[in-house]
Short mmCIF file of C-alpha atoms in Angstrom, two decimals:
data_model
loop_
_atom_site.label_atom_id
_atom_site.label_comp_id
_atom_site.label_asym_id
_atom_site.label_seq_id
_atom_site.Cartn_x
_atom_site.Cartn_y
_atom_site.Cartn_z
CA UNK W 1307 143.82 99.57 23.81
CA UNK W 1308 143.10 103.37 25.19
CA UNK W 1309 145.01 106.11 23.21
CA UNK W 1310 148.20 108.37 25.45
CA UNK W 1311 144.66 111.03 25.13
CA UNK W 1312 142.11 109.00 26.42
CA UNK W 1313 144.40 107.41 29.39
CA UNK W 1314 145.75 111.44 29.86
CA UNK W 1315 142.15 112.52 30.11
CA UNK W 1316 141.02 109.86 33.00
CA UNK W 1317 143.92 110.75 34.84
CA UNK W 1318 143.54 114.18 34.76
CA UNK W 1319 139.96 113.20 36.56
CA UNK W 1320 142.12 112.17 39.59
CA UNK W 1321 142.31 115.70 40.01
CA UNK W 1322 139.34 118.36 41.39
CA UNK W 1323 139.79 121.13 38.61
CA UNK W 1324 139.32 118.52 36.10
CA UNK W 1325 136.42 116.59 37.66
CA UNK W 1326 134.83 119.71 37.78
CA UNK W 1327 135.84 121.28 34.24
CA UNK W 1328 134.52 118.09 32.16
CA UNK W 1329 132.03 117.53 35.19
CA UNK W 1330 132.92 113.26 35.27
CA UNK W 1331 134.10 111.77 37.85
CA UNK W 1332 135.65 107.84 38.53
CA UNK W 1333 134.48 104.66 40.29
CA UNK W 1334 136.28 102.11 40.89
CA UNK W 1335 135.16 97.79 40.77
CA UNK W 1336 132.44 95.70 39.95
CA UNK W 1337 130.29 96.16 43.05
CA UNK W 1338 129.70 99.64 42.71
CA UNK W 1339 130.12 99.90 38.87
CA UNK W 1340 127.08 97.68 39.10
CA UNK W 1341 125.26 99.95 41.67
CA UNK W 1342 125.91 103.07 39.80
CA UNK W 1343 124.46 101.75 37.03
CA UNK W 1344 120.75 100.86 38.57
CA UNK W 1345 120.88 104.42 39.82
CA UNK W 1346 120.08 107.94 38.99
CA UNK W 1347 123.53 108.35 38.08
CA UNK W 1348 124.52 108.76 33.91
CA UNK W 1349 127.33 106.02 33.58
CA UNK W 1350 129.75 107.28 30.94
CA UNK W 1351 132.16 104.66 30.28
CA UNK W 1352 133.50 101.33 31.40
CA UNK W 1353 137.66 100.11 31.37
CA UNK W 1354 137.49 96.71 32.18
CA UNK W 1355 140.59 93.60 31.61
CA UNK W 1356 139.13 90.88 30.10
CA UNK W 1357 138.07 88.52 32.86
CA UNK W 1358 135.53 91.79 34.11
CA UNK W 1359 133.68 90.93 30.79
CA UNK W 1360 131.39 88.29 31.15
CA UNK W 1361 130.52 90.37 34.54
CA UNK W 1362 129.37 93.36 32.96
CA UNK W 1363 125.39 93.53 33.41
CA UNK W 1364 123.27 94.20 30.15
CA UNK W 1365 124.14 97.65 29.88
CA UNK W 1366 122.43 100.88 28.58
CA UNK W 1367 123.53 101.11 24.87
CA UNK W 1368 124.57 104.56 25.57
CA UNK W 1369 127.41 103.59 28.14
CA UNK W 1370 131.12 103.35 26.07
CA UNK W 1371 132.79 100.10 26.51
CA UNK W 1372 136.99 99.76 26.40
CA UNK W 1373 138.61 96.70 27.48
CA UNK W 1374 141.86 97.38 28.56
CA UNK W 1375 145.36 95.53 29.24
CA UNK W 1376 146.92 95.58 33.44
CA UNK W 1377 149.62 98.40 32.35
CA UNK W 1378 147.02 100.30 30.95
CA UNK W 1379 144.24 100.19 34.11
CA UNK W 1380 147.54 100.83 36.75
CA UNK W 1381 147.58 104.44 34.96
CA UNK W 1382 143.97 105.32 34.67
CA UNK W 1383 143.33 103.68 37.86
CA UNK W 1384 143.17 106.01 41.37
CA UNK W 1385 143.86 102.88 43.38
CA UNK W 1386 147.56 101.37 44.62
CA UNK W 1387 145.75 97.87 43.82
CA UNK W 1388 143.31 98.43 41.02
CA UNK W 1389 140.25 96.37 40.97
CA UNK W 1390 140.33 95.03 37.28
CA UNK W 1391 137.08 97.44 36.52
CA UNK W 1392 136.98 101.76 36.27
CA UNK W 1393 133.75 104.10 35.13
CA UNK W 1394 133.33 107.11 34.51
CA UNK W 1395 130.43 108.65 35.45
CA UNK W 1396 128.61 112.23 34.89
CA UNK W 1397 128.63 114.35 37.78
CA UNK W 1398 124.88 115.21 38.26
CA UNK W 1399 122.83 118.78 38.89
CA UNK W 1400 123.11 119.80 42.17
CA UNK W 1401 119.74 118.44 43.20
CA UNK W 1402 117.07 120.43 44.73
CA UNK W 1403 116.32 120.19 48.29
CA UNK W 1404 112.00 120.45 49.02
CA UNK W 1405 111.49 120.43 53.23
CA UNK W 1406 109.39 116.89 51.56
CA UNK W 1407 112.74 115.68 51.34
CA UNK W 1408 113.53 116.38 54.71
CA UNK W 1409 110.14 116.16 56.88
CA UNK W 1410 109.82 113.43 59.06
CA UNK W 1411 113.47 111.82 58.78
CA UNK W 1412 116.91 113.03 59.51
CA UNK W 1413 119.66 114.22 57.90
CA UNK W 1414 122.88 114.54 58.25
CA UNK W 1415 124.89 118.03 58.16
CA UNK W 1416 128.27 118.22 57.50
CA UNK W 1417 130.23 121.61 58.16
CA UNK W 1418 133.32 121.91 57.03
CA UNK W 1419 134.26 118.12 57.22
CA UNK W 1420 137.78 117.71 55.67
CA UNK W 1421 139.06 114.46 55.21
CA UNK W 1422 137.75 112.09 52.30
CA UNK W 1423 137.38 109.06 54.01
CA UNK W 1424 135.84 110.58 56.37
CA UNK W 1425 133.09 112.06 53.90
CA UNK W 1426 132.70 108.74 52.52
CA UNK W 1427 132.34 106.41 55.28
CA UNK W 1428 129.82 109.32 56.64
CA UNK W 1429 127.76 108.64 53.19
CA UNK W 1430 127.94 104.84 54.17
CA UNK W 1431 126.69 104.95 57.41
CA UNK W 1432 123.66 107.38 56.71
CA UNK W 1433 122.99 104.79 53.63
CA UNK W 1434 123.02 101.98 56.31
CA UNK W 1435 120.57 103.71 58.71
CA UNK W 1436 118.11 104.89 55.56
CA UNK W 1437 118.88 108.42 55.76
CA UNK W 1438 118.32 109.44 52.60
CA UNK W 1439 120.44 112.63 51.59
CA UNK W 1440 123.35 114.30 53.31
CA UNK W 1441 124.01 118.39 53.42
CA UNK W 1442 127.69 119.37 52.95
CA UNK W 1443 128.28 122.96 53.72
CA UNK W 1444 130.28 124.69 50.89
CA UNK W 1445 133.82 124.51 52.63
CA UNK W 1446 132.96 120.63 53.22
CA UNK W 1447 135.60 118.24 50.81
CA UNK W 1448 134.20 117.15 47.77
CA UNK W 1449 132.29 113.91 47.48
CA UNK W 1450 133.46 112.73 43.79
CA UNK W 1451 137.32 112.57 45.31
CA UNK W 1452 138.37 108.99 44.57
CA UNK W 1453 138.98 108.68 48.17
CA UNK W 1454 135.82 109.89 49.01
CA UNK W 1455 134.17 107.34 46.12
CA UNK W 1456 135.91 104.38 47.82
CA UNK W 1457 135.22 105.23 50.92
CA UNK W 1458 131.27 105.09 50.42
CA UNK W 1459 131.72 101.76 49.15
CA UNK W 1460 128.31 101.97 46.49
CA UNK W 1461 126.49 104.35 49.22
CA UNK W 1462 127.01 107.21 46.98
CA UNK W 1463 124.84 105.55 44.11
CA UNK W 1464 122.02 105.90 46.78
CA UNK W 1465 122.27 108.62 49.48
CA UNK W 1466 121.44 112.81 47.77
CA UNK W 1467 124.16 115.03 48.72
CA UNK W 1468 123.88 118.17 48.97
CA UNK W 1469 126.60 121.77 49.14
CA UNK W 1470 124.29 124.36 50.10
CA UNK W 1471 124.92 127.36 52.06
CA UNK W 1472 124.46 126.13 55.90
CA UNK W 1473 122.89 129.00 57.36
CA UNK W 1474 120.32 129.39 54.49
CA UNK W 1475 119.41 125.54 54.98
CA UNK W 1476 118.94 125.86 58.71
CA UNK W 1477 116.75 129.18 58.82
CA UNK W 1478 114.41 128.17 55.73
CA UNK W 1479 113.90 124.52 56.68
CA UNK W 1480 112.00 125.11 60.03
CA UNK W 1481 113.11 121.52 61.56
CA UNK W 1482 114.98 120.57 64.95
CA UNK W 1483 118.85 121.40 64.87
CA UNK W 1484 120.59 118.78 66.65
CA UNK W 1485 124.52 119.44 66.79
CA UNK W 1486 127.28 117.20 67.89
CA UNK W 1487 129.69 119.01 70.49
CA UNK W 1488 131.74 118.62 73.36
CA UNK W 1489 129.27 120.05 76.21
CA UNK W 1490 125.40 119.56 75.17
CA UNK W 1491 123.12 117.03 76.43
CA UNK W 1492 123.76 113.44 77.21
CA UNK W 1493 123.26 112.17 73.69
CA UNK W 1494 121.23 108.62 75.34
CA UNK W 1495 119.38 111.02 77.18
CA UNK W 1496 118.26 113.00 74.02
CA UNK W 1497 114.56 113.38 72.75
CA UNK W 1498 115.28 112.94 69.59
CA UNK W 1499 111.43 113.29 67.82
CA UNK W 1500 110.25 112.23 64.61
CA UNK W 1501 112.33 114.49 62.21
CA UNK W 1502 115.45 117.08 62.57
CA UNK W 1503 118.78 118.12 61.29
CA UNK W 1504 121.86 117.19 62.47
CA UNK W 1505 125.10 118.89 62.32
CA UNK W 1506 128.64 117.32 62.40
CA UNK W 1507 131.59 119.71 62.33
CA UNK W 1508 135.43 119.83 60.39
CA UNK W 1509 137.82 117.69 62.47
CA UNK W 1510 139.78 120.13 64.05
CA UNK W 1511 137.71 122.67 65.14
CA UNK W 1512 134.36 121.40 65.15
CA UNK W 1513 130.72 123.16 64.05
CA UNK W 1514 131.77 126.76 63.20
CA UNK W 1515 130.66 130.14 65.31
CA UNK W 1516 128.01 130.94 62.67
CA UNK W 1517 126.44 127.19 62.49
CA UNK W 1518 126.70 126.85 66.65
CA UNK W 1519 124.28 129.42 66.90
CA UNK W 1520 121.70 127.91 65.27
CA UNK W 1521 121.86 124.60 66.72
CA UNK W 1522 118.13 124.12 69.27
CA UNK W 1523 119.81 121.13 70.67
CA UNK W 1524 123.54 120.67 71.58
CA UNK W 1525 124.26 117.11 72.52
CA UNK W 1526 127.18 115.59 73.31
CA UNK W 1527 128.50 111.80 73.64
CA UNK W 1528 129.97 111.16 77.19
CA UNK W 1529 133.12 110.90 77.70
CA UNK W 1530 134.25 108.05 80.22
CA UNK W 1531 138.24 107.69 78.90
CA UNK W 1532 140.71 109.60 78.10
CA UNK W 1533 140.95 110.66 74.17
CA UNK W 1534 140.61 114.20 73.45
CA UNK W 1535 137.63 114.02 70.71
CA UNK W 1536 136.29 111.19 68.37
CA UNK W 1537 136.89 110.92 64.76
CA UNK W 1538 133.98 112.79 63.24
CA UNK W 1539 132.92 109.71 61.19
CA UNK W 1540 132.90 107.62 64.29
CA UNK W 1541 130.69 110.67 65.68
CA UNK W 1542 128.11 110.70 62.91
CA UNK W 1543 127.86 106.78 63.07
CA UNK W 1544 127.08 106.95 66.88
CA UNK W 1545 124.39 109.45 66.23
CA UNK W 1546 122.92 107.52 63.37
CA UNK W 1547 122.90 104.96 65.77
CA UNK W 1548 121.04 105.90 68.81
CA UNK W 1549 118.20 108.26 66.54
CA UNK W 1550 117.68 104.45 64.66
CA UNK W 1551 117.51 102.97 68.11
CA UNK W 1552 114.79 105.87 69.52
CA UNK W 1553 113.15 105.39 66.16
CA UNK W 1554 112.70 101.21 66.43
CA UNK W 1555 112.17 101.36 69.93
CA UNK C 153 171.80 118.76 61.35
CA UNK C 154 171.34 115.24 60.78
CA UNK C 155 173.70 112.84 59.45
CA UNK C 156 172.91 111.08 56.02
CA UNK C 157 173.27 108.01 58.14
CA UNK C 158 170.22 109.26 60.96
CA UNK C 159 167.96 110.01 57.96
CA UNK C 160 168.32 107.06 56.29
CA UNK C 161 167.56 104.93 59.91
CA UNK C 162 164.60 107.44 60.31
CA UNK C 163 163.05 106.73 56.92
CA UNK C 164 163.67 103.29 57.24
CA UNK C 165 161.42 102.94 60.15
CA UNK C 166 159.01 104.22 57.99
CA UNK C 167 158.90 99.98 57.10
CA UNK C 168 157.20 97.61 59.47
CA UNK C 169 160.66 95.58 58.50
CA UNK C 170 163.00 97.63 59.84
CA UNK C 171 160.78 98.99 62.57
CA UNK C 172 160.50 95.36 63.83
CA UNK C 173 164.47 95.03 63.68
CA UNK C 174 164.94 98.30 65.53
CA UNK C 175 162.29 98.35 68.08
CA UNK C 176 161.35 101.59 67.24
CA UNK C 177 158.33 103.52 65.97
CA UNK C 178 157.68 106.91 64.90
CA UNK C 179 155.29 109.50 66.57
CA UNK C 180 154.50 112.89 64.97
CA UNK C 181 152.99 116.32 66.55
CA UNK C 182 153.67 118.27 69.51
CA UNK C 183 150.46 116.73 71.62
CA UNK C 184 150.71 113.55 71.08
CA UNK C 185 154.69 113.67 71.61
CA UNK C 186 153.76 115.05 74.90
CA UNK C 187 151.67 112.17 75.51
CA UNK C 188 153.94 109.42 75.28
CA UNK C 189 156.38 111.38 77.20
CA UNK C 190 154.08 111.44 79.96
CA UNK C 191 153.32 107.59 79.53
CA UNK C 192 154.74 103.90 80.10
CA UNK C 193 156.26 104.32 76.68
CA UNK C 194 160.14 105.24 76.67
CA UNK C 195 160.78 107.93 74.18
CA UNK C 196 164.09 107.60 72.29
CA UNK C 197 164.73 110.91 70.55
CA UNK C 198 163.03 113.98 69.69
CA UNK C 199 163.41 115.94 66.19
CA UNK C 200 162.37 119.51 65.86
CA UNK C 201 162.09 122.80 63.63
CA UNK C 202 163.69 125.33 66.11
CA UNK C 203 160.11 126.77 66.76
CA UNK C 204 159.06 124.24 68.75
CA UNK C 205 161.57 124.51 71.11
CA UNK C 206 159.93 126.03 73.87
CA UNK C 207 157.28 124.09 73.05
CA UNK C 208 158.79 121.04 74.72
CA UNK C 209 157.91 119.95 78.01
CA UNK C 210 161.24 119.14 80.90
CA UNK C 211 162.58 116.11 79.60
CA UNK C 212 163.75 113.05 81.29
CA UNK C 213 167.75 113.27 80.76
CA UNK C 214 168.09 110.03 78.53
CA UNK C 215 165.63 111.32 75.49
CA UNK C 216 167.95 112.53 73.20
CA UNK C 217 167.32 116.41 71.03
CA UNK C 218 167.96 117.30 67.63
CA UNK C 219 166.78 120.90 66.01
CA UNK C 220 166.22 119.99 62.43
CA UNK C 221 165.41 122.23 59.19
CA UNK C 222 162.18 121.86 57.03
CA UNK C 223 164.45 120.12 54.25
CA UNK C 224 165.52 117.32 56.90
CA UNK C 225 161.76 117.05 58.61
CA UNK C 226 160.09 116.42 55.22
CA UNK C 227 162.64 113.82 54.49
CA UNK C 228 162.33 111.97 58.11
CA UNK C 229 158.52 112.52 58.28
CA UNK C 230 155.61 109.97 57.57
CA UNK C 231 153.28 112.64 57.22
CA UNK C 232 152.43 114.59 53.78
CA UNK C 233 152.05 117.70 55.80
CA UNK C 234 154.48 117.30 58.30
CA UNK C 235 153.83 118.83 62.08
CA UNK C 236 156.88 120.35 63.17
CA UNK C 237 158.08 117.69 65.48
CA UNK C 238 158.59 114.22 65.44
CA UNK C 239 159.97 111.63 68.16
CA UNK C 240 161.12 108.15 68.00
CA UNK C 241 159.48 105.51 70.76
CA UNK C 242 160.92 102.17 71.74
CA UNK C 243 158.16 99.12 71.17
CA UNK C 244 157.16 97.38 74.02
CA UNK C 245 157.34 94.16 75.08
CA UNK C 246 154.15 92.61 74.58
CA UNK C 247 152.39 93.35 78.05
CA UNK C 248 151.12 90.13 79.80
CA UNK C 249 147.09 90.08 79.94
CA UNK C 250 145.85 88.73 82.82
CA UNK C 251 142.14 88.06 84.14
CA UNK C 252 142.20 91.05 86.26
CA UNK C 253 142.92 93.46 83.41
CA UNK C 254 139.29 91.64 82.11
CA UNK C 255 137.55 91.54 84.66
CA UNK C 256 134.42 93.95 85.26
CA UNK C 257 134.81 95.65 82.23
CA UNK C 258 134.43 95.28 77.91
CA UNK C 259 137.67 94.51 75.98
CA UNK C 260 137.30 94.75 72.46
CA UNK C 261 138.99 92.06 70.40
CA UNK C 262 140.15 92.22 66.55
CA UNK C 263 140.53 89.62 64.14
CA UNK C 264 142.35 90.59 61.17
CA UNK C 265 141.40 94.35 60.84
CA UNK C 266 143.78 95.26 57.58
CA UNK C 267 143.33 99.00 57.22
CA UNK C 268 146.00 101.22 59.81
CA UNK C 269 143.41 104.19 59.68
CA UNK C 270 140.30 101.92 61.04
CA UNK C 271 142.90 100.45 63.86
CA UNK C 272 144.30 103.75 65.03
CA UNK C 273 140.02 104.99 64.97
CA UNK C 274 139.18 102.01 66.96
CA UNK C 275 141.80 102.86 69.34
CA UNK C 276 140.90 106.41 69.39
CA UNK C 277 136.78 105.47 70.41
CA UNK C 278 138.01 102.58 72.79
CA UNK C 279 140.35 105.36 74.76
CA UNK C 280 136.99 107.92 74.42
CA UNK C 281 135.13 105.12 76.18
CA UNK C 282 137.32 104.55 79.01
CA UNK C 283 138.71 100.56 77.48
CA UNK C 284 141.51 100.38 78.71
CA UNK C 285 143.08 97.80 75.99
CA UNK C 286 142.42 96.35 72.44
CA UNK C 287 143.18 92.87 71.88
CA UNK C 288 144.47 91.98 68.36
CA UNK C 289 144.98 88.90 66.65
CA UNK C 290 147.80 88.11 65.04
CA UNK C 291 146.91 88.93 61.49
CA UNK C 292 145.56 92.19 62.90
CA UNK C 293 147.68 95.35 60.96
CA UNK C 294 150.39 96.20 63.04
CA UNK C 295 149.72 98.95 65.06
CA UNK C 296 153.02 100.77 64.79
CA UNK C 297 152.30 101.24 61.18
CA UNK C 298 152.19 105.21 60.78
CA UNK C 299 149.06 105.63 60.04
CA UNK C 300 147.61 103.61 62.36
CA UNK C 301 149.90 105.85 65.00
CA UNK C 302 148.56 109.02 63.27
CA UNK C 303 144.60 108.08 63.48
CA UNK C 304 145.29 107.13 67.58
CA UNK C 305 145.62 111.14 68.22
CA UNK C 306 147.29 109.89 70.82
CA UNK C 307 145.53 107.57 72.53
CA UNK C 308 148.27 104.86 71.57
CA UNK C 309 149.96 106.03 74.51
CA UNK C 310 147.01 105.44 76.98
CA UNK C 311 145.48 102.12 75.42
CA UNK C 312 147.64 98.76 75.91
CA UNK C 313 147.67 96.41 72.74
CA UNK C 314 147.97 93.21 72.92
CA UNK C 315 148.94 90.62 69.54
CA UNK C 316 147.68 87.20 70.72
CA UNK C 317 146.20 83.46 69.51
CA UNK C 318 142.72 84.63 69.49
CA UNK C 319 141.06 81.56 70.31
CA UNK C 320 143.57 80.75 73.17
CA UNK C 321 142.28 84.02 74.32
CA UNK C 322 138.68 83.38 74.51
CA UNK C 323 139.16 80.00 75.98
CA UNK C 324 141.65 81.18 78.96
CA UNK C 325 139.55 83.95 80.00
CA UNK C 326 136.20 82.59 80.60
CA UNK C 327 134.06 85.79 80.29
CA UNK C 328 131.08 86.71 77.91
CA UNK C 329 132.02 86.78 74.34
CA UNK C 330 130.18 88.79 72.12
CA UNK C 331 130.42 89.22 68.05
CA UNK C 332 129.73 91.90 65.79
CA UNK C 333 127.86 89.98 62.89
CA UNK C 334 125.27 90.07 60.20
CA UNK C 335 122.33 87.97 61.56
CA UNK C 336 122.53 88.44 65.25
CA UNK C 337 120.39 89.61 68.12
CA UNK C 338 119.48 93.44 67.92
CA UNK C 339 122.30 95.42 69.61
CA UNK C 340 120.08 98.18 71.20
CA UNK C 341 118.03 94.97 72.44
CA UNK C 342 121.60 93.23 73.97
CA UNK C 343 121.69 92.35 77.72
CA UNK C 344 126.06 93.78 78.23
CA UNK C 345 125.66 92.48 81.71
CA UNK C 346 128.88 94.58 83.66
CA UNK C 347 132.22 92.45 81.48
CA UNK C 348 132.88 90.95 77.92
CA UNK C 349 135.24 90.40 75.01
CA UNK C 350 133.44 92.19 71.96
CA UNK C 351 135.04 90.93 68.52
CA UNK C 352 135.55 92.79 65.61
CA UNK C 353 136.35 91.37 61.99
CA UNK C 354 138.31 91.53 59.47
CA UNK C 355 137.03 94.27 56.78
CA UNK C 356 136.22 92.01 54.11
CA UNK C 357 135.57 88.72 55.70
CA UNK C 358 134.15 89.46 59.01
CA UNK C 359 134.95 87.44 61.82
CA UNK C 360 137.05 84.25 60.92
CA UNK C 361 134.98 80.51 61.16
CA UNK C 362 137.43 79.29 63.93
CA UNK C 363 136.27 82.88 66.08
CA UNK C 364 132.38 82.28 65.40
CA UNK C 365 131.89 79.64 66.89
CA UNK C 366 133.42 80.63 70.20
CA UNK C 367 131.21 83.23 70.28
CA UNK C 368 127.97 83.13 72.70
CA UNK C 369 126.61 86.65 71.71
CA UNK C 370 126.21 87.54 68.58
CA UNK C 371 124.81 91.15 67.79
CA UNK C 372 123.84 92.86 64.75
CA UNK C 373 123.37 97.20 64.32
CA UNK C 374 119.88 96.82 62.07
CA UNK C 375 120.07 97.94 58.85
CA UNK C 376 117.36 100.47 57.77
CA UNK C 377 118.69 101.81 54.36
CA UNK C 378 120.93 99.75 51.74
CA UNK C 379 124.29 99.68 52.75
CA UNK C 380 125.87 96.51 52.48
CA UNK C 381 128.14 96.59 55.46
CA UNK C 382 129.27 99.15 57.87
CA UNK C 383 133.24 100.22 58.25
CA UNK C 384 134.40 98.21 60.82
CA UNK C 385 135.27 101.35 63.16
CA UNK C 386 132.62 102.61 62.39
CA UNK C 387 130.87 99.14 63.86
CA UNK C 388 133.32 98.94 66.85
CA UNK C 389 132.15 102.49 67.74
CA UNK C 390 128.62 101.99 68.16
CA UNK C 391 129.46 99.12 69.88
CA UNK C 392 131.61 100.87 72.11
CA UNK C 393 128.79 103.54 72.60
CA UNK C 394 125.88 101.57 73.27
CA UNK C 395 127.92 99.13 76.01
CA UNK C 396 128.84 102.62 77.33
CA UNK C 397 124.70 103.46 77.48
CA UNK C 398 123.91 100.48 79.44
CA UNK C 399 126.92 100.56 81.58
CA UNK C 400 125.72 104.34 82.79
CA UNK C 401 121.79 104.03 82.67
#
């Protein structure tokens, strides 16, 4: 039984100003409750119904349990079908970023991506092709949106992100600067190397003025159809792609 | 100025029920508008805020106009945000698929995709990639769903869909059938040949048992990192992409 406080306070979490006031944010099912847990990440506390308890691994003493009734989850919950089992979890430091971090891999750059899902199935992606950490410029959406959360499906319990001021990043770290746009270089034609940074832009308008200067290698996915642009998530995954295949190959 | 009667038929095509009963879908935005005008689709009726106005293109005589006011627009519109303009399209008939539309080229093929955003995406990358039609089955999402409209930018009107018996499908058409799976031959290590049917699953389940074993090419993107899956149009894309590699190398 949660108190009208305790369910107003994990609501007020679905919001930004309040994820970022009492720095917690929510995750949603057993999966990914169970991944956040065997991660860096501080688990705060756990709302589960009843049948979620027997499921619950042997937890850190420090992590608050509440077991609570269907009526109660639907209002805490951030999902239209709630998944029987909610955390909260501490929103960590900002970590720092060494060029150890970044030498000989990849990672992703995201400026000024705007949609959640899209920032979320991004984080998924670079978790399924290893890349370890992903740089959000400062205008990019924020990761601990519930839509975001979802969307990342665990990945965010593994892959480092980052909001750091873009042009700082790209003039200290002195890798590569690949950038996806719509008239660079035959992206299957790309030498790709052992190690760079590569930049994926907001959905509507693409890598800003400021960040296209920068880029040392414009590359571009050919076109055969019709459609106007691809979905930047759909870009990042295709780029993910074919730097794993030049890697393995 | 709408009638309380046309508002209440608008927002009840907002249901895959009454969208079914009608015939009728809804389209939203000034380019995409534009784009079904200009296709096979038969446009029904156009409602605008009087800015966009001269923003329409000449009209064929039968689509009928109505200037609307923000109050009306956010009432008849699917979006959160909505863009101004909004038409109404009549549903095709289901087009007949023969072995010519097959032949010499990739088709992809869904089976039981749930989500409307990942259908309209995969739409969106096949029309990028010059398919010129997605196959669904018929406990694929419908595709007039909103959302699914919404995430097509438009490329709904380019792209033919087709609802079918999935394994009649494969059976009828006797061409290559490859599978996106877990445990399958390395994708970047595939032999496309020049035509196939490329099946995508369902989000959850993957491909159905009945639809695995008709398949004689089954492909896996290798996992580096720890995701546990990829999205599934996330999946269809670099499949998309790297058929689109061999095709042009």
């Amino acid at each position: 039984m949660l108190s009208k406080s305790q369910i107003s306070y994990i609501k007020s979490l679905h919001q930004k100003k309040y994820r970022k006031e009492n720095g917690i944010f929510i995750i949603e099912g057993i999966k990914s409750i169970a991944e956040f847990i065997q991660s860096s990440y501080q688990v705060h506390s756990i709302y589960y119904l009843v049948q979620y308890q027997s499921l619950l691994p042997n937890l850190p003493a420090n992590i608050k349990l509440f077991e609570v009734n269907n009526a109660e989850l639907d209002k805490i919950s951030t999902l239209q079908t709630p998944q029987g089992i909610l955390a909260l979890v501490h929103i960590p430091e900002n970590p720092v970023l060494s060029i150890k971090d970044l030498k000989n891999s990849f990672t992703l750059i995201l400026d000024g991506v705007q949609d959640p899902g899209n920032l979320g199935t991004i984080i998924r992606t670079a978790d399924w092709f290893g890349f370890k950490q992903v740089i959000c410029s400062n205008t990019t959406v924020e990761v601990y949106n519930p839509k975001t959360v979802q969307a990342t499906m665990g990945s965010l319990s593994r892959v480092k992100i980052h909001y750091l001021d873009l042009p700082s990043v790209l003039k200290e770290f002195k890798l590569p600067v690949f950038g996806a746009v719509l008239n660079g270089k035959n992206i299957y034609e790309t030498d790709w190397g052992t190690e760079g940074l590569v930049i994926l832009g907001n959905e509507g308008q693409g890598i800003s003025a400021e960040i296209l200067e920068l880029i040392d290698n414009p590359v571009t996915i050919p076109r055969v159809g019709e459609a106007e642009s691809l979905n930047v998530a759909v870009s990042a995954a295709i780029f993910c792609s074919d730097i794993s295949r030049n890697l393995t190959k």
